[in-house]
Amino acid sequence: MKTYSAEDVRQGLDWPVLLAALKTAFVEGAEAPLRQHLHVGDAATNGNLLLMPAWQPGRHIGVKLVTVFPDNDQLGLPAVASVYTLFDGKTGAVIGQIDGGELTARRTAAASVLAATFLARTNARHLVILGTGRVSRNLAQAYCAIFAIDKLTLCSRSLDKAQALADELGPIAPNIVTTTDFASAVSDADIVSTATLAKTPIILGELLRPGTHVDLVGSFRPDMREADDAVLSRAGGIFVDTFEGASKESGDVTQPLAAGNLSREGLLADLAMLCRGTHPGRQSETAITAFKSVGTALEDLAAAVALTAADRA
């Protein structure tokens, strides 16, 4: 069994290869039960444990264990920790143990950018990212690798955190701007991507200009939300990575569904439909589009298989 560090994941999964692997996986499909989400904290600790298995019979089996402790920022620690194990689908033998945090951040960013290849304008140039964590870093790198981004705006309530991320990213875009003014940044975006732990909307539909693509990543529980109802209204609905996951797990979908402000028909298509060509995605240059990802074990499996392919060749 080989162990893959976070640096191994970064070096072994370049963005075009990872996007291609995810697209193939969504076209082919896999067995990926809805992740099990357990609260493992107490009155003083907001702790969560996620279990995410997936398999393609006779090919590969994988499972990710994830802990999410949102209050860790007060301790100077990451909110998310995880590990991924990949097995041979024919023998059950362990192939590799992979740093789950970097695998998750990288496949999450790749899934968003894969969706954006169908939903964002091809001439999108200004990318706005809300949030400054590991996923935000990967989102910036992935979008700049696939789209011709010439301005990257990093938004955070802490300007120091935004600047630290800008320094870490280096020259991935000709112009990197940091700001605490979310509204101004969102109103000038071609693509706005959010990777936060917000519980109240930080993107308001009234701020979006025609042609904007909204990429919602952060909300993974019904009490978490990054976009208001006006975003969905102006977009005419929302695209999702998986129907089952988004409609049960994310407040960006569950809350407007419960309030009657979003219908089931408003879930326009999932990522598999986009990858298979059964939905056209963006249909005009002026349309506002919205995509919500909650993550699926299929993405982890595809990324893990792609990462270990060279060692198994």
mmCIF file of C-alpha atoms in Angstrom:
data_model
loop_
_atom_site.group_PDB
_atom_site.id
_atom_site.type_symbol
_atom_site.label_atom_id
_atom_site.label_comp_id
_atom_site.label_asym_id
_atom_site.label_seq_id
_atom_site.Cartn_x
_atom_site.Cartn_y
_atom_site.Cartn_z
ATOM 1 C CA MET A 1 0.000 0.000 0.000
ATOM 2 C CA LYS A 2 1.337 3.398 -0.980
ATOM 3 C CA THR A 3 0.677 6.551 1.021
ATOM 4 C CA TYR A 4 0.061 9.808 -0.846
ATOM 5 C CA SER A 5 0.742 13.088 0.933
ATOM 6 C CA ALA A 6 -0.964 16.394 0.216
ATOM 7 C CA GLU A 7 2.031 17.368 -1.916
ATOM 8 C CA ASP A 8 1.747 14.081 -3.842
ATOM 9 C CA VAL A 9 -1.885 14.933 -4.601
ATOM 10 C CA ARG A 10 -0.997 18.435 -5.781
ATOM 11 C CA GLN A 11 1.790 17.172 -8.009
ATOM 12 C CA GLY A 12 -0.080 14.124 -9.284
ATOM 13 C CA LEU A 13 -3.370 15.711 -10.282
ATOM 14 C CA ASP A 14 -2.975 18.551 -12.710
ATOM 15 C CA TRP A 15 -6.191 20.361 -13.557
ATOM 16 C CA PRO A 16 -6.846 19.238 -17.170
ATOM 17 C CA VAL A 17 -6.224 15.596 -16.222
ATOM 18 C CA LEU A 18 -8.489 15.829 -13.183
ATOM 19 C CA LEU A 19 -11.311 17.561 -15.088
ATOM 20 C CA ALA A 20 -11.139 14.861 -17.762
ATOM 21 C CA ALA A 21 -11.260 12.116 -15.118
ATOM 22 C CA LEU A 22 -14.293 13.682 -13.449
ATOM 23 C CA LYS A 23 -16.105 14.146 -16.732
ATOM 24 C CA THR A 24 -15.548 10.486 -17.626
ATOM 25 C CA ALA A 25 -16.757 9.405 -14.179
ATOM 26 C CA PHE A 26 -19.964 11.435 -14.441
ATOM 27 C CA VAL A 27 -20.620 10.002 -17.902
ATOM 28 C CA GLU A 28 -19.984 6.403 -16.768
ATOM 29 C CA GLY A 29 -21.512 6.656 -13.293
ATOM 30 C CA ALA A 30 -20.717 4.685 -10.147
ATOM 31 C CA GLU A 31 -22.404 3.368 -7.040
ATOM 32 C CA ALA A 32 -22.216 6.309 -4.626
ATOM 33 C CA PRO A 33 -24.672 6.191 -1.706
ATOM 34 C CA LEU A 34 -25.601 9.502 -0.126
ATOM 35 C CA ARG A 35 -22.907 10.281 2.403
ATOM 36 C CA GLN A 36 -23.602 9.545 6.037
ATOM 37 C CA HIS A 37 -23.420 12.701 8.117
ATOM 38 C CA LEU A 38 -23.083 12.262 11.873
ATOM 39 C CA HIS A 39 -22.890 14.897 14.559
ATOM 40 C CA VAL A 40 -20.091 13.807 16.880
ATOM 41 C CA GLY A 41 -19.726 16.881 19.053
ATOM 42 C CA ASP A 42 -21.181 17.831 22.398
ATOM 43 C CA ALA A 43 -22.732 20.985 23.821
ATOM 44 C CA ALA A 44 -19.415 22.813 23.512
ATOM 45 C CA THR A 45 -18.094 21.281 20.267
ATOM 46 C CA ASN A 46 -19.708 21.511 16.842
ATOM 47 C CA GLY A 47 -18.182 18.336 15.400
ATOM 48 C CA ASN A 48 -19.284 16.400 12.312
ATOM 49 C CA LEU A 49 -18.196 13.068 10.808
ATOM 50 C CA LEU A 50 -18.886 12.251 7.147
ATOM 51 C CA LEU A 51 -18.509 8.817 5.542
ATOM 52 C CA MET A 52 -18.398 8.740 1.745
ATOM 53 C CA PRO A 53 -18.068 5.387 -0.077
ATOM 54 C CA ALA A 54 -18.187 4.761 -3.830
ATOM 55 C CA TRP A 55 -17.350 1.908 -6.160
ATOM 56 C CA GLN A 56 -17.393 0.702 -9.740
ATOM 57 C CA PRO A 57 -17.966 -3.067 -9.535
ATOM 58 C CA GLY A 58 -14.937 -5.081 -10.546
ATOM 59 C CA ARG A 59 -12.806 -1.961 -10.894
ATOM 60 C CA HIS A 60 -12.283 0.161 -7.777
ATOM 61 C CA ILE A 61 -13.723 0.783 -4.318
ATOM 62 C CA GLY A 62 -13.029 3.858 -2.245
ATOM 63 C CA VAL A 63 -14.128 5.458 0.997
ATOM 64 C CA LYS A 64 -13.420 8.838 2.551
ATOM 65 C CA LEU A 65 -13.652 9.661 6.244
ATOM 66 C CA VAL A 66 -14.046 13.365 6.969
ATOM 67 C CA THR A 67 -14.300 15.419 10.138
ATOM 68 C CA VAL A 68 -15.687 18.960 10.014
ATOM 69 C CA PHE A 69 -15.196 21.193 13.051
ATOM 70 C CA PRO A 70 -16.269 24.716 11.946
ATOM 71 C CA ASP A 71 -15.073 26.349 15.176
ATOM 72 C CA ASN A 72 -11.463 25.272 14.614
ATOM 73 C CA ASP A 73 -10.555 28.689 13.234
ATOM 74 C CA GLN A 74 -10.636 29.922 16.825
ATOM 75 C CA LEU A 75 -7.841 27.433 17.547
ATOM 76 C CA GLY A 76 -5.861 28.239 14.428
ATOM 77 C CA LEU A 77 -6.649 24.801 12.969
ATOM 78 C CA PRO A 78 -8.279 23.733 9.664
ATOM 79 C CA ALA A 79 -12.022 23.120 9.872
ATOM 80 C CA VAL A 80 -11.815 19.921 7.801
ATOM 81 C CA ALA A 81 -9.599 16.828 8.123
ATOM 82 C CA SER A 82 -9.918 13.624 6.127
ATOM 83 C CA VAL A 83 -8.301 10.504 4.724
ATOM 84 C CA TYR A 84 -9.159 8.444 1.628
ATOM 85 C CA THR A 85 -8.557 4.729 1.051
ATOM 86 C CA LEU A 86 -8.656 3.179 -2.423
ATOM 87 C CA PHE A 87 -9.174 -0.578 -2.886
ATOM 88 C CA ASP A 88 -8.915 -2.900 -5.861
ATOM 89 C CA GLY A 89 -12.456 -3.737 -7.000
ATOM 90 C CA LYS A 90 -11.575 -7.304 -7.982
ATOM 91 C CA THR A 91 -9.599 -8.435 -4.932
ATOM 92 C CA GLY A 92 -10.408 -5.904 -2.221
ATOM 93 C CA ALA A 93 -6.691 -5.254 -1.718
ATOM 94 C CA VAL A 94 -5.702 -1.789 -0.530
ATOM 95 C CA ILE A 95 -4.129 0.265 -3.326
ATOM 96 C CA GLY A 96 -3.396 3.474 -1.488
ATOM 97 C CA GLN A 97 -4.011 5.759 1.457
ATOM 98 C CA ILE A 98 -4.421 9.367 0.329
ATOM 99 C CA ASP A 99 -4.448 12.720 2.100
ATOM 100 C CA GLY A 100 -8.186 13.356 2.028
ATOM 101 C CA GLY A 101 -8.050 17.084 2.626
ATOM 102 C CA GLU A 102 -6.069 17.885 -0.494
ATOM 103 C CA LEU A 103 -7.932 15.268 -2.553
ATOM 104 C CA THR A 104 -11.245 16.833 -1.488
ATOM 105 C CA ALA A 105 -10.167 20.397 -2.121
ATOM 106 C CA ARG A 106 -8.783 19.527 -5.521
ATOM 107 C CA ARG A 107 -11.708 17.431 -6.744
ATOM 108 C CA THR A 108 -14.172 19.987 -5.343
ATOM 109 C CA ALA A 109 -12.533 22.783 -7.298
ATOM 110 C CA ALA A 110 -12.321 20.600 -10.392
ATOM 111 C CA ALA A 111 -16.037 19.746 -10.201
ATOM 112 C CA SER A 112 -16.935 23.434 -9.996
ATOM 113 C CA VAL A 113 -14.741 24.311 -12.951
ATOM 114 C CA LEU A 114 -16.054 21.334 -14.915
ATOM 115 C CA ALA A 115 -19.584 22.660 -14.357
ATOM 116 C CA ALA A 116 -18.421 26.137 -15.331
ATOM 117 C CA THR A 117 -17.198 24.864 -18.702
ATOM 118 C CA PHE A 118 -20.881 24.262 -19.459
ATOM 119 C CA LEU A 119 -22.391 27.176 -17.528
ATOM 120 C CA ALA A 120 -19.998 30.158 -17.569
ATOM 121 C CA ARG A 121 -19.363 32.354 -20.577
ATOM 122 C CA THR A 122 -16.328 31.229 -22.555
ATOM 123 C CA ASN A 123 -15.032 34.807 -22.458
ATOM 124 C CA ALA A 124 -15.313 35.113 -18.660
ATOM 125 C CA ARG A 125 -12.327 37.118 -17.427
ATOM 126 C CA HIS A 126 -13.068 38.372 -13.895
ATOM 127 C CA LEU A 127 -13.162 35.685 -11.218
ATOM 128 C CA VAL A 128 -14.345 36.603 -7.718
ATOM 129 C CA ILE A 129 -13.787 34.151 -4.864
ATOM 130 C CA LEU A 130 -15.461 34.541 -1.471
ATOM 131 C CA GLY A 131 -13.496 32.691 1.196
ATOM 132 C CA THR A 132 -9.799 32.138 1.822
ATOM 133 C CA GLY A 133 -9.414 28.484 2.864
ATOM 134 C CA ARG A 134 -7.863 25.494 1.120
ATOM 135 C CA VAL A 135 -10.805 25.030 -1.235
ATOM 136 C CA SER A 136 -10.656 28.713 -2.212
ATOM 137 C CA ARG A 137 -6.978 28.345 -3.093
ATOM 138 C CA ASN A 138 -7.753 25.362 -5.292
ATOM 139 C CA LEU A 139 -10.721 27.105 -6.908
ATOM 140 C CA ALA A 140 -8.496 30.021 -7.874
ATOM 141 C CA GLN A 141 -5.856 27.719 -9.342
ATOM 142 C CA ALA A 142 -8.351 25.557 -11.234
ATOM 143 C CA TYR A 143 -10.333 28.421 -12.750
ATOM 144 C CA CYS A 144 -7.167 30.232 -13.807
ATOM 145 C CA ALA A 145 -5.831 27.023 -15.401
ATOM 146 C CA ILE A 146 -8.954 26.454 -17.515
ATOM 147 C CA PHE A 147 -10.346 29.961 -18.163
ATOM 148 C CA ALA A 148 -8.438 32.989 -19.452
ATOM 149 C CA ILE A 149 -8.846 34.885 -16.177
ATOM 150 C CA ASP A 150 -7.176 38.294 -16.232
ATOM 151 C CA LYS A 151 -8.507 39.600 -12.903
ATOM 152 C CA LEU A 152 -8.876 37.622 -9.687
ATOM 153 C CA THR A 153 -10.605 39.232 -6.710
ATOM 154 C CA LEU A 154 -10.220 37.518 -3.337
ATOM 155 C CA CYS A 155 -12.877 38.470 -0.765
ATOM 156 C CA SER A 156 -12.745 37.939 2.968
ATOM 157 C CA ARG A 157 -13.977 39.701 6.069
ATOM 158 C CA SER A 158 -10.300 39.663 7.038
ATOM 159 C CA LEU A 159 -8.147 41.605 4.587
ATOM 160 C CA ASP A 160 -5.066 39.971 6.096
ATOM 161 C CA LYS A 161 -6.396 36.507 5.194
ATOM 162 C CA ALA A 162 -7.219 37.622 1.656
ATOM 163 C CA GLN A 163 -3.750 39.077 1.224
ATOM 164 C CA ALA A 164 -2.126 35.945 2.630
ATOM 165 C CA LEU A 165 -3.981 33.862 0.040
ATOM 166 C CA ALA A 166 -2.971 36.290 -2.700
ATOM 167 C CA ASP A 167 0.669 35.952 -1.659
ATOM 168 C CA GLU A 168 0.367 32.162 -1.634
ATOM 169 C CA LEU A 169 -1.216 32.022 -5.086
ATOM 170 C CA GLY A 170 1.535 34.094 -6.666
ATOM 171 C CA PRO A 171 1.263 35.125 -10.319
ATOM 172 C CA ILE A 172 -1.573 32.804 -11.383
ATOM 173 C CA ALA A 173 -3.501 35.798 -12.763
ATOM 174 C CA PRO A 174 -2.207 39.116 -14.174
ATOM 175 C CA ASN A 175 -4.150 41.107 -11.598
ATOM 176 C CA ILE A 176 -5.011 39.879 -8.077
ATOM 177 C CA VAL A 177 -7.121 42.176 -5.913
ATOM 178 C CA THR A 178 -8.028 41.697 -2.239
ATOM 179 C CA THR A 179 -11.072 43.252 -0.599
ATOM 180 C CA THR A 180 -13.582 43.079 2.230
ATOM 181 C CA ASP A 181 -16.300 44.662 0.023
ATOM 182 C CA PHE A 182 -18.284 41.615 -1.093
ATOM 183 C CA ALA A 183 -21.061 43.586 -2.800
ATOM 184 C CA SER A 184 -18.776 45.609 -5.024
ATOM 185 C CA ALA A 185 -16.775 42.544 -6.061
ATOM 186 C CA VAL A 186 -19.844 40.415 -6.810
ATOM 187 C CA SER A 187 -21.444 43.157 -8.907
ATOM 188 C CA ASP A 188 -18.377 43.223 -11.201
ATOM 189 C CA ALA A 189 -17.844 39.458 -11.524
ATOM 190 C CA ASP A 190 -18.042 37.227 -14.584
ATOM 191 C CA ILE A 191 -17.732 34.188 -12.308
ATOM 192 C CA VAL A 192 -18.285 34.332 -8.551
ATOM 193 C CA SER A 193 -17.322 31.273 -6.507
ATOM 194 C CA THR A 194 -18.042 30.872 -2.798
ATOM 195 C CA ALA A 195 -16.300 28.516 -0.379
ATOM 196 C CA THR A 196 -17.408 29.657 3.056
ATOM 197 C CA LEU A 197 -19.204 28.349 6.120
ATOM 198 C CA ALA A 198 -21.860 31.084 5.910
ATOM 199 C CA LYS A 199 -25.290 30.509 7.430
ATOM 200 C CA THR A 200 -26.878 33.595 5.870
ATOM 201 C CA PRO A 201 -26.599 34.635 2.205
ATOM 202 C CA ILE A 202 -23.455 36.470 1.181
ATOM 203 C CA ILE A 203 -24.428 36.697 -2.516
ATOM 204 C CA LEU A 204 -27.497 38.784 -3.313
ATOM 205 C CA GLY A 205 -29.204 38.266 -6.649
ATOM 206 C CA GLU A 206 -29.854 41.971 -7.082
ATOM 207 C CA LEU A 207 -26.102 42.554 -7.374
ATOM 208 C CA LEU A 208 -25.486 40.181 -10.280
ATOM 209 C CA ARG A 209 -24.971 41.606 -13.730
ATOM 210 C CA PRO A 210 -26.239 39.752 -16.832
ATOM 211 C CA GLY A 211 -24.046 36.842 -17.900
ATOM 212 C CA THR A 212 -22.664 36.072 -14.437
ATOM 213 C CA HIS A 213 -22.075 32.491 -13.369
ATOM 214 C CA VAL A 214 -22.515 31.754 -9.641
ATOM 215 C CA ASP A 215 -20.647 28.770 -8.201
ATOM 216 C CA LEU A 216 -21.823 27.808 -4.702
ATOM 217 C CA VAL A 217 -19.457 25.435 -2.905
ATOM 218 C CA GLY A 218 -19.551 26.022 0.835
ATOM 219 C CA SER A 219 -22.965 24.992 2.157
ATOM 220 C CA PHE A 220 -23.035 21.304 3.111
ATOM 221 C CA ARG A 221 -25.836 21.388 5.722
ATOM 222 C CA PRO A 222 -29.461 22.603 5.592
ATOM 223 C CA ASP A 223 -28.656 25.430 8.013
ATOM 224 C CA MET A 224 -25.861 26.793 5.799
ATOM 225 C CA ARG A 225 -26.507 29.138 2.899
ATOM 226 C CA GLU A 226 -24.465 31.389 0.592
ATOM 227 C CA ALA A 227 -26.990 32.726 -1.983
ATOM 228 C CA ASP A 228 -30.370 34.368 -1.490
ATOM 229 C CA ASP A 229 -33.604 33.495 -3.299
ATOM 230 C CA ALA A 230 -33.052 36.293 -5.808
ATOM 231 C CA VAL A 231 -29.995 34.495 -7.184
ATOM 232 C CA LEU A 232 -32.124 31.451 -8.025
ATOM 233 C CA SER A 233 -34.951 33.584 -9.350
ATOM 234 C CA ARG A 234 -32.703 35.522 -11.721
ATOM 235 C CA ALA A 235 -31.010 32.277 -12.810
ATOM 236 C CA GLY A 236 -34.364 30.588 -13.446
ATOM 237 C CA GLY A 237 -33.356 27.725 -11.163
ATOM 238 C CA ILE A 238 -30.123 26.012 -10.262
ATOM 239 C CA PHE A 239 -27.798 23.309 -11.577
ATOM 240 C CA VAL A 240 -26.426 20.792 -9.059
ATOM 241 C CA ASP A 241 -23.705 18.188 -8.884
ATOM 242 C CA THR A 242 -26.238 15.533 -7.751
ATOM 243 C CA PHE A 243 -29.980 15.925 -7.306
ATOM 244 C CA GLU A 244 -30.176 13.799 -4.172
ATOM 245 C CA GLY A 245 -27.286 15.425 -2.368
ATOM 246 C CA ALA A 246 -28.183 19.040 -3.115
ATOM 247 C CA SER A 247 -31.886 18.632 -2.376
ATOM 248 C CA LYS A 248 -31.191 17.076 1.037
ATOM 249 C CA GLU A 249 -27.964 18.587 2.304
ATOM 250 C CA SER A 250 -27.472 22.213 1.280
ATOM 251 C CA GLY A 251 -29.476 25.133 2.611
ATOM 252 C CA ASP A 252 -28.956 26.857 -0.735
ATOM 253 C CA VAL A 253 -31.450 24.329 -2.108
ATOM 254 C CA THR A 254 -33.377 22.938 0.869
ATOM 255 C CA GLN A 255 -34.400 26.317 2.270
ATOM 256 C CA PRO A 256 -35.945 27.765 -0.918
ATOM 257 C CA LEU A 257 -37.566 24.382 -1.645
ATOM 258 C CA ALA A 258 -39.182 24.352 1.808
ATOM 259 C CA ALA A 259 -40.326 27.961 1.452
ATOM 260 C CA GLY A 260 -41.874 27.338 -1.967
ATOM 261 C CA ASN A 261 -39.450 29.735 -3.659
ATOM 262 C CA LEU A 262 -37.849 26.929 -5.659
ATOM 263 C CA SER A 263 -39.672 24.025 -7.325
ATOM 264 C CA ARG A 264 -38.306 20.602 -8.164
ATOM 265 C CA GLU A 265 -38.434 21.714 -11.790
ATOM 266 C CA GLY A 266 -36.098 24.515 -10.738
ATOM 267 C CA LEU A 267 -33.360 21.917 -10.271
ATOM 268 C CA LEU A 268 -32.419 22.290 -13.909
ATOM 269 C CA ALA A 269 -29.869 19.504 -14.390
ATOM 270 C CA ASP A 270 -27.135 17.643 -12.589
ATOM 271 C CA LEU A 271 -23.496 17.405 -13.569
ATOM 272 C CA ALA A 272 -23.978 13.984 -15.160
ATOM 273 C CA MET A 273 -26.604 15.442 -17.528
ATOM 274 C CA LEU A 274 -24.246 18.262 -18.480
ATOM 275 C CA CYS A 275 -21.342 15.861 -19.071
ATOM 276 C CA ARG A 276 -23.521 13.477 -21.111
ATOM 277 C CA GLY A 277 -24.908 16.309 -23.218
ATOM 278 C CA THR A 278 -28.529 15.736 -22.204
ATOM 279 C CA HIS A 279 -28.809 19.358 -21.069
ATOM 280 C CA PRO A 280 -27.216 22.205 -23.056
ATOM 281 C CA GLY A 281 -26.132 24.243 -20.023
ATOM 282 C CA ARG A 282 -25.791 27.968 -20.698
ATOM 283 C CA GLN A 283 -28.136 29.074 -23.476
ATOM 284 C CA SER A 284 -27.333 32.777 -23.882
ATOM 285 C CA GLU A 285 -24.522 35.245 -23.207
ATOM 286 C CA THR A 286 -26.736 37.321 -20.930
ATOM 287 C CA ALA A 287 -28.174 34.480 -18.832
ATOM 288 C CA ILE A 288 -27.310 34.259 -15.148
ATOM 289 C CA THR A 289 -26.433 30.693 -14.171
ATOM 290 C CA ALA A 290 -26.061 29.096 -10.751
ATOM 291 C CA PHE A 291 -24.420 25.820 -9.738
ATOM 292 C CA LYS A 292 -24.517 24.178 -6.318
ATOM 293 C CA SER A 293 -22.094 21.436 -5.347
ATOM 294 C CA VAL A 294 -22.259 19.436 -2.146
ATOM 295 C CA GLY A 295 -19.704 16.879 -3.235
ATOM 296 C CA THR A 296 -20.168 13.262 -4.180
ATOM 297 C CA ALA A 297 -18.074 10.196 -3.491
ATOM 298 C CA LEU A 298 -17.938 9.584 -7.243
ATOM 299 C CA GLU A 299 -15.627 12.609 -7.499
ATOM 300 C CA ASP A 300 -13.312 11.280 -4.792
ATOM 301 C CA LEU A 301 -13.143 7.895 -6.479
ATOM 302 C CA ALA A 302 -12.366 9.395 -9.881
ATOM 303 C CA ALA A 303 -9.635 11.607 -8.419
ATOM 304 C CA ALA A 304 -8.077 8.752 -6.427
ATOM 305 C CA VAL A 305 -8.041 6.448 -9.450
ATOM 306 C CA ALA A 306 -6.457 9.174 -11.599
ATOM 307 C CA LEU A 307 -3.841 9.896 -8.919
ATOM 308 C CA THR A 308 -2.778 6.260 -8.529
ATOM 309 C CA ALA A 309 -2.986 5.347 -12.218
ATOM 310 C CA ALA A 310 0.715 5.950 -12.910
ATOM 311 C CA ASP A 311 1.783 3.734 -10.021
ATOM 312 C CA ARG A 312 -0.510 0.941 -11.200
ATOM 313 C CA ALA A 313 0.482 1.138 -14.878
#
